[in-house]
Coordinates of C-alpha atoms in Angstrom, one line a residue:
M1 CA 117.9 28.4 35.2
R2 CA 115.3 30.6 36.9
A3 CA 113.8 27.5 38.7
L4 CA 117.3 26.7 40.0
S5 CA 117.7 30.3 41.3
R6 CA 114.4 30.0 43.1
L7 CA 115.5 26.7 44.6
L8 CA 118.7 28.2 45.8
L9 CA 117.0 31.2 47.3
S10 CA 114.5 28.9 49.1
L11 CA 117.3 26.9 50.5
S12 CA 119.2 30.0 51.7
I13 CA 116.0 31.3 53.3
A14 CA 115.3 28.0 55.0
L15 CA 118.7 27.8 56.7
P16 CA 117.9 30.5 59.4
A17 CA 114.7 28.6 60.3
L18 CA 116.8 25.5 60.8
G19 CA 119.2 27.2 63.1
L20 CA 122.1 26.8 60.6
S21 CA 122.7 30.5 60.0
P22 CA 121.2 32.6 62.8
L23 CA 119.6 36.0 61.9
A24 CA 121.6 39.0 63.1
T25 CA 119.9 40.7 66.0
T26 CA 120.1 44.3 67.0
T27 CA 119.7 46.3 70.2
P28 CA 118.2 49.8 69.6
A29 CA 120.9 52.4 69.9
H30 CA 120.0 55.7 71.6
A31 CA 121.8 58.8 70.4
S32 CA 123.3 60.9 73.0
G33 CA 123.0 64.7 72.7
N34 CA 120.2 66.7 71.3
G35 CA 117.3 64.3 71.8
L36 CA 116.0 64.9 68.2
A37 CA 115.1 62.5 65.3
H38 CA 113.5 59.8 67.4
T39 CA 112.4 58.4 64.0
P40 CA 114.3 58.9 60.7
P41 CA 114.0 62.5 59.4
M42 CA 111.8 63.0 56.3
G43 CA 111.9 65.9 53.8
W44 CA 113.6 67.3 50.7
N45 CA 117.1 68.5 49.7
S46 CA 117.9 70.7 46.7
W47 CA 121.1 69.2 45.4
D48 CA 120.2 66.3 43.2
T49 CA 117.8 68.3 41.0
F50 CA 119.1 71.9 41.3
G51 CA 122.8 71.7 42.3
C52 CA 124.2 75.2 42.7
N53 CA 121.1 76.6 41.0
A54 CA 118.7 76.4 44.0
S55 CA 117.0 79.7 44.8
E56 CA 114.6 81.4 47.1
Q57 CA 111.8 81.0 44.7
I58 CA 112.5 77.3 44.1
V59 CA 112.4 76.7 47.9
K60 CA 109.2 78.6 48.3
D61 CA 107.5 76.7 45.4
T62 CA 108.7 73.5 46.9
A63 CA 107.3 74.4 50.3
D64 CA 104.0 75.4 48.7
F65 CA 103.8 72.0 47.0
M66 CA 104.8 70.0 50.1
A67 CA 102.2 71.7 52.2
S68 CA 99.4 71.4 49.6
S69 CA 100.1 67.9 48.2
G70 CA 99.9 65.9 51.4
M71 CA 103.6 65.4 51.8
R72 CA 103.8 67.6 54.9
D73 CA 100.9 65.8 56.5
A74 CA 102.5 62.5 55.6
G75 CA 105.7 63.5 57.6
Y76 CA 108.0 65.1 55.1
Q77 CA 108.9 68.3 57.0
Y78 CA 112.6 69.3 56.4
L79 CA 113.5 71.5 53.4
T80 CA 117.2 71.8 53.1
I81 CA 119.2 74.0 50.7
D82 CA 122.6 72.4 49.8
D83 CA 125.9 73.9 48.8
C84 CA 126.3 77.3 47.0
W85 CA 123.8 79.2 49.0
M86 CA 126.3 81.7 50.3
R87 CA 128.7 84.3 49.0
R88 CA 132.3 83.3 48.3
S89 CA 133.6 85.3 51.3
R90 CA 132.3 86.2 54.8
D91 CA 131.5 89.7 55.8
A92 CA 133.7 92.0 57.8
G93 CA 132.5 90.4 61.0
G94 CA 133.3 86.9 59.8
N95 CA 129.7 86.0 59.2
L96 CA 128.3 83.8 56.5
V97 CA 126.3 85.9 53.9
P98 CA 123.5 84.4 51.7
D99 CA 124.0 85.0 48.0
P100 CA 121.9 88.1 47.3
Q101 CA 121.0 87.0 43.8
K102 CA 119.7 83.6 44.8
Y103 CA 118.3 84.6 48.2
P104 CA 117.4 88.3 48.0
D105 CA 115.3 88.3 51.1
G106 CA 117.9 86.4 53.1
L107 CA 117.7 83.1 54.9
A108 CA 115.9 84.3 58.0
A109 CA 113.0 85.4 55.8
L110 CA 113.1 82.2 53.8
A111 CA 113.0 80.1 57.0
A112 CA 110.0 82.1 58.2
Y113 CA 108.2 81.4 54.9
V114 CA 108.9 77.7 55.3
H115 CA 107.8 77.7 58.9
G116 CA 104.6 79.5 57.9
K117 CA 103.8 76.4 55.7
G118 CA 104.2 74.1 58.8
L119 CA 107.5 72.9 57.6
K120 CA 111.2 73.1 58.8
F121 CA 114.2 74.7 57.2
G122 CA 117.7 73.3 56.7
V123 CA 121.1 74.5 55.3
Y124 CA 124.4 73.0 54.3
E125 CA 127.9 73.6 55.6
S126 CA 131.2 71.6 56.1
P127 CA 133.8 70.9 58.8
T128 CA 136.5 72.2 56.5
Y129 CA 137.8 75.5 55.4
H130 CA 135.8 75.3 52.2
T131 CA 132.7 73.5 51.1
C132 CA 132.7 71.0 48.2
Q133 CA 132.0 73.9 45.8
G134 CA 134.6 76.2 47.3
F135 CA 132.4 78.4 49.6
P136 CA 133.4 79.3 53.2
G137 CA 133.4 76.2 55.5
S138 CA 132.7 76.2 59.2
L139 CA 136.0 74.8 60.5
G140 CA 137.2 77.2 63.2
R141 CA 134.0 79.2 63.0
E142 CA 131.6 76.6 64.5
Q143 CA 130.2 78.7 67.3
Q144 CA 129.8 81.7 65.2
D145 CA 128.1 79.8 62.4
A146 CA 125.9 77.8 64.8
R147 CA 124.6 81.1 66.3
T148 CA 124.0 82.4 62.8
F149 CA 121.9 79.4 61.9
A150 CA 119.9 79.5 65.1
T151 CA 119.2 83.2 64.6
W152 CA 118.0 82.5 61.1
G153 CA 115.6 79.8 62.4
V154 CA 117.5 76.8 60.9
D155 CA 116.1 73.4 62.0
F156 CA 118.4 71.0 60.1
L157 CA 122.1 71.2 59.3
K158 CA 123.7 69.0 56.6
Y159 CA 127.4 68.9 57.3
D160 CA 129.6 67.7 54.4
N161 CA 133.3 66.8 54.3
C162 CA 135.0 67.2 50.9
L163 CA 138.6 66.6 51.7
A164 CA 141.4 65.0 49.8
S165 CA 141.7 61.3 50.6
D166 CA 145.4 61.8 51.3
P167 CA 145.7 63.4 54.8
S168 CA 149.0 64.9 53.8
Q169 CA 147.2 67.3 51.5
R170 CA 145.1 68.8 54.3
V171 CA 146.0 71.9 56.1
G172 CA 145.6 73.2 59.7
D173 CA 142.7 71.7 61.7
E174 CA 141.6 69.8 58.6
R175 CA 144.1 67.2 59.7
L176 CA 142.0 66.5 62.9
P177 CA 139.9 63.4 62.8
L178 CA 136.4 63.9 61.3
Q179 CA 134.8 62.8 64.6
T180 CA 136.6 65.7 66.3
R181 CA 135.7 68.3 63.7
D182 CA 132.0 67.1 63.6
G183 CA 132.0 67.1 67.4
R184 CA 132.8 70.8 67.5
M185 CA 129.7 71.6 65.5
R186 CA 127.6 69.3 67.6
D187 CA 128.7 71.2 70.7
A188 CA 128.2 74.6 69.0
L189 CA 124.7 73.7 67.9
A190 CA 123.8 72.5 71.4
A191 CA 125.1 75.8 72.9
T192 CA 122.5 77.7 70.8
G193 CA 119.6 76.1 72.6
R194 CA 117.8 75.7 69.3
P195 CA 116.8 72.1 68.3
I196 CA 118.7 71.5 65.1
V197 CA 118.9 68.0 63.5
F198 CA 122.5 67.3 62.7
S199 CA 123.2 65.3 59.5
L200 CA 126.7 64.1 58.4
S201 CA 127.3 63.9 54.6
L202 CA 130.6 62.5 53.4
Q203 CA 132.3 59.9 51.3
P204 CA 133.3 57.4 54.0
A205 CA 134.8 54.7 51.7
A206 CA 137.0 57.2 49.9
Q207 CA 138.1 58.9 53.1
G208 CA 138.6 55.8 55.2
E209 CA 135.9 57.0 57.6
T210 CA 133.4 54.8 59.5
P211 CA 130.8 57.3 60.9
W212 CA 128.3 54.5 61.7
V213 CA 130.7 53.4 64.4
W214 CA 130.9 56.7 66.2
G215 CA 128.1 58.7 64.7
K216 CA 125.4 58.2 67.4
G217 CA 127.5 60.2 69.8
V218 CA 127.8 63.1 67.4
A219 CA 124.9 63.3 65.0
N220 CA 121.4 62.2 64.2
M221 CA 122.2 60.6 60.8
W222 CA 125.2 59.9 58.7
R223 CA 125.9 58.8 55.1
I224 CA 127.2 55.3 54.8
D225 CA 128.6 55.5 51.3
G226 CA 129.2 57.8 48.4
D227 CA 126.7 59.8 46.3
R228 CA 124.1 57.8 44.4
D229 CA 122.5 58.7 41.2
A230 CA 119.0 58.2 39.9
S231 CA 119.8 54.7 38.6
F232 CA 118.5 51.4 40.0
A233 CA 122.1 50.2 40.3
G234 CA 122.8 53.2 42.6
L235 CA 119.9 52.2 44.8
T236 CA 120.9 48.5 45.1
R237 CA 124.5 49.5 45.9
L238 CA 123.4 51.6 48.9
I239 CA 120.9 48.9 50.1
H240 CA 123.6 46.3 50.2
A241 CA 126.1 48.7 51.8
D242 CA 123.6 49.2 54.7
L243 CA 122.6 45.7 55.4
D244 CA 125.4 45.0 57.8
K245 CA 125.1 48.2 59.8
S246 CA 121.9 47.8 61.6
R247 CA 123.4 47.5 65.0
Y248 CA 124.6 51.1 64.8
A249 CA 121.2 52.6 64.2
G250 CA 118.4 53.5 66.6
P251 CA 116.2 56.3 67.9
G252 CA 118.0 59.6 67.3
A253 CA 120.8 58.0 65.2
W254 CA 120.3 56.7 61.6
N255 CA 122.2 55.2 58.8
D256 CA 121.6 57.4 55.7
I257 CA 121.5 55.8 52.2
D258 CA 121.4 59.2 50.5
M259 CA 118.4 60.9 48.9
L260 CA 115.4 59.3 47.4
E261 CA 115.4 59.5 43.6
T262 CA 111.7 58.7 43.0
G263 CA 110.4 61.3 40.6
N264 CA 113.9 62.7 40.0
Y265 CA 113.7 63.2 36.2
A266 CA 115.8 66.4 36.1
S267 CA 119.1 64.8 36.9
A268 CA 118.3 61.8 34.7
S269 CA 117.0 63.7 31.7
Q270 CA 120.1 63.2 29.6
N271 CA 120.0 59.5 30.1
P272 CA 116.5 57.9 30.2
K273 CA 118.0 54.7 31.5
Q274 CA 118.7 56.4 34.8
R275 CA 115.1 56.9 35.6
L276 CA 113.5 54.5 38.1
T277 CA 110.5 52.6 36.9
Y278 CA 107.4 52.6 39.0
D279 CA 108.2 49.2 40.4
Q280 CA 111.7 50.4 41.2
E281 CA 110.3 53.5 42.9
K282 CA 108.2 51.3 45.1
S283 CA 111.3 49.2 45.9
E284 CA 113.2 52.4 46.9
L285 CA 110.7 53.4 49.5
S286 CA 110.2 49.9 50.7
A287 CA 113.9 49.2 51.2
A288 CA 114.4 52.6 52.8
A289 CA 111.5 51.9 55.2
V290 CA 112.9 48.4 56.2
L291 CA 116.4 49.9 56.7
A292 CA 115.0 52.7 58.9
A293 CA 116.6 55.2 56.5
P294 CA 115.8 59.0 56.4
L295 CA 113.3 59.7 53.7
I296 CA 114.8 62.8 52.0
S297 CA 113.6 63.4 48.4
G298 CA 116.0 64.8 45.8
A299 CA 113.2 65.3 43.2
D300 CA 111.7 68.5 41.7
L301 CA 108.8 68.9 44.2
R302 CA 107.0 71.8 42.4
T303 CA 103.8 72.1 40.4
A304 CA 104.1 71.9 36.6
A305 CA 103.3 75.6 36.5
A306 CA 106.1 76.5 38.9
A307 CA 108.6 74.2 37.2
G308 CA 107.9 75.7 33.7
S309 CA 109.0 74.2 30.5
S310 CA 112.5 73.6 31.7
G311 CA 111.4 71.7 34.8
F312 CA 110.6 68.0 35.4
P313 CA 107.8 68.3 38.0
I314 CA 106.9 65.2 40.0
S315 CA 104.0 63.1 38.5
Q316 CA 101.0 61.9 40.4
Q317 CA 102.3 58.4 40.2
D318 CA 105.6 59.4 41.8
L319 CA 103.7 61.3 44.4
S320 CA 101.6 58.3 45.3
V321 CA 104.8 56.4 46.1
Y322 CA 106.0 59.1 48.5
L323 CA 102.5 59.3 50.1
N324 CA 102.1 55.6 51.0
K325 CA 101.3 56.0 54.6
E326 CA 101.6 52.3 55.4
V327 CA 105.1 52.1 54.1
I328 CA 106.0 55.4 55.9
A329 CA 104.7 53.9 59.1
V330 CA 107.3 51.1 58.7
D331 CA 110.1 53.7 58.3
Q332 CA 108.8 55.7 61.3
D333 CA 108.2 52.7 63.5
S334 CA 108.7 53.6 67.2
L335 CA 110.7 50.6 68.0
G336 CA 113.5 52.1 66.0
R337 CA 115.3 48.9 64.9
Q338 CA 116.8 48.8 61.5
G339 CA 116.1 45.8 59.3
T340 CA 118.4 43.1 58.2
A341 CA 118.7 40.5 55.5
V342 CA 117.1 37.1 55.9
A343 CA 118.6 36.0 52.5
T344 CA 120.3 37.4 49.5
A345 CA 121.0 35.2 46.5
N346 CA 121.2 35.8 42.7
G347 CA 119.6 39.3 43.0
L348 CA 116.7 38.0 45.0
D349 CA 116.5 39.4 48.5
V350 CA 114.4 38.9 51.6
L351 CA 114.7 41.6 54.2
R352 CA 112.9 41.9 57.5
R353 CA 112.4 44.6 60.2
P354 CA 110.9 44.0 63.6
L355 CA 108.2 46.5 64.5
A356 CA 106.6 47.8 67.7
G357 CA 103.8 45.5 68.9
G358 CA 105.3 42.3 67.6
A359 CA 104.7 42.7 63.8
V360 CA 107.5 42.2 61.3
A361 CA 107.9 44.0 58.0
V362 CA 109.0 41.6 55.3
A363 CA 110.3 42.8 51.9
L364 CA 110.6 40.4 49.0
F365 CA 112.9 42.4 46.7
N366 CA 113.7 41.3 43.1
E367 CA 116.8 43.1 41.8
T368 CA 116.7 41.2 38.5
S369 CA 115.3 42.1 35.1
A370 CA 112.7 39.3 35.1
P371 CA 109.8 38.4 37.4
A372 CA 110.6 35.9 40.1
T373 CA 108.9 34.1 42.9
L374 CA 110.4 34.8 46.4
S375 CA 109.5 32.8 49.5
T376 CA 110.3 32.7 53.2
T377 CA 108.6 31.7 56.4
A378 CA 107.3 33.3 59.5
A379 CA 110.0 31.4 61.5
A380 CA 112.8 32.7 59.3
V381 CA 111.8 36.3 59.8
G382 CA 111.6 35.9 63.6
L383 CA 107.9 35.6 64.3
P384 CA 106.6 33.3 67.0
V385 CA 104.8 30.0 66.4
S386 CA 101.1 30.6 65.8
K387 CA 98.7 27.7 65.5
A388 CA 96.1 30.2 64.2
G389 CA 98.4 31.3 61.3
Y390 CA 99.7 34.7 60.2
A391 CA 98.1 37.8 58.8
L392 CA 99.9 39.2 55.7
N393 CA 99.1 42.8 54.9
D394 CA 100.4 43.9 51.5
L395 CA 101.4 47.5 51.9
W396 CA 101.4 48.4 48.2
T397 CA 98.2 46.7 47.1
H398 CA 96.5 47.3 50.5
T399 CA 95.1 43.8 50.6
S400 CA 95.3 41.2 53.3
S401 CA 95.6 37.4 53.3
V402 CA 96.3 34.6 55.8
S403 CA 99.1 32.1 55.8
A404 CA 98.1 29.1 57.8
D405 CA 101.5 27.5 57.7
G406 CA 103.7 30.6 57.9
T407 CA 104.7 30.7 54.3
I408 CA 105.4 34.2 53.0
S409 CA 105.6 34.2 49.2
A410 CA 104.9 36.3 46.2
T411 CA 105.7 36.6 42.5
V412 CA 107.6 39.9 42.3
P413 CA 108.0 42.0 39.1
A414 CA 111.5 42.9 37.8
G415 CA 113.0 45.6 40.0
G416 CA 110.0 45.4 42.3
T417 CA 109.3 44.7 45.9
V418 CA 106.3 43.1 47.7
L419 CA 106.2 44.5 51.2
Y420 CA 104.2 42.8 53.9
R421 CA 103.4 43.7 57.4
V422 CA 103.1 40.2 59.1
T423 CA 101.5 39.5 62.4
A424 CA 100.8 36.2 64.2
H425 CA 97.2 35.5 64.9
S426 CA 96.2 34.9 68.6
G427 CA 97.0 31.5 69.9
T428 CA 100.8 31.7 69.9
T429 CA 102.6 28.9 71.6
G430 CA 106.2 30.2 71.7
S431 CA 109.0 31.7 69.8
A432 CA 110.1 30.3 66.5
R433 CA 113.6 31.4 67.2

């Protein structure tokens, strides 16, 4: 049966090379507006591990770790606190007020601490009257809240949209299209003069929204599907949901597959089956890189001492995944074109992403529970004909090989991915497409 599956996959991969099923092409989109996020944002968000229990000390400990562990220098720069950071009501002037128990020094001081570590600071709000957890939303207060964020030194705004799927249950301006409500905050942020990355977080399928269609005129990134958990199934669902949306992404405007769960043992602690294996963790970063997705960790990024006995601090193995600079370079590639599928069959996927300078990133992704051999060709992934062959650089083993005939193949472990950076040797004679 496995041999038959491999044969079917080989046939499906061969079709594009024969011209029977052309590869989808993309033209880089350029976001209008703030000129930020030329490459996908990288950083950390508090929600997946801490939920409403994030605090000033947790953010400081996380900033300390990111600055000292190599994460900051690898490109992870935004630290964002999610919902529940504020009081249940505004002050007499209508201003948002940080929860004094969780953030006793206030958010301006916390932002200054994060900035002092060479990092950037983000907060959460919503284009509704109340956030997902019932705290004051920004709807109707966009200009006031944007000025507050700018005054505090905020660099990143995650803008959620927890609304009933039935529009008849919404009140007032909540009935306005999401694009309109989000556009108000876009304009308010721009009016502050402070560069603030704008991230849309919502449940598009449940709410009938398609932010990837209109998002590049409003924000720098937008969620493409509902929340994911720390499971491998959650990862594969988001990958497949994103594969047909490449044409909407480009410099300054990115499809978001939700937070990275590598090292996220806290949310998975009650069910060990939810934890990603090491091979699955490598698949997560590989797929995100090929899909040009933001790299926002949802793990507990603190030292073991800071986390204490109740924490689940990141391991050195987890950290090594986050710090793979060659894979990060694919995600941050300056060409800004999101990858697409060459073939998907029986849980065996071949993905490709064109890179600046003519190289192509090729991911051989095995979703199944058993090792499998995946194969494709240089022609199928869009590389030009090269009489001198092709250089294959394995971005996880950091080894190189040469394919004389253009075959790109590997035996991939269960849940794993082999990620190559493939280039044609000198002596090209024309396009294979």
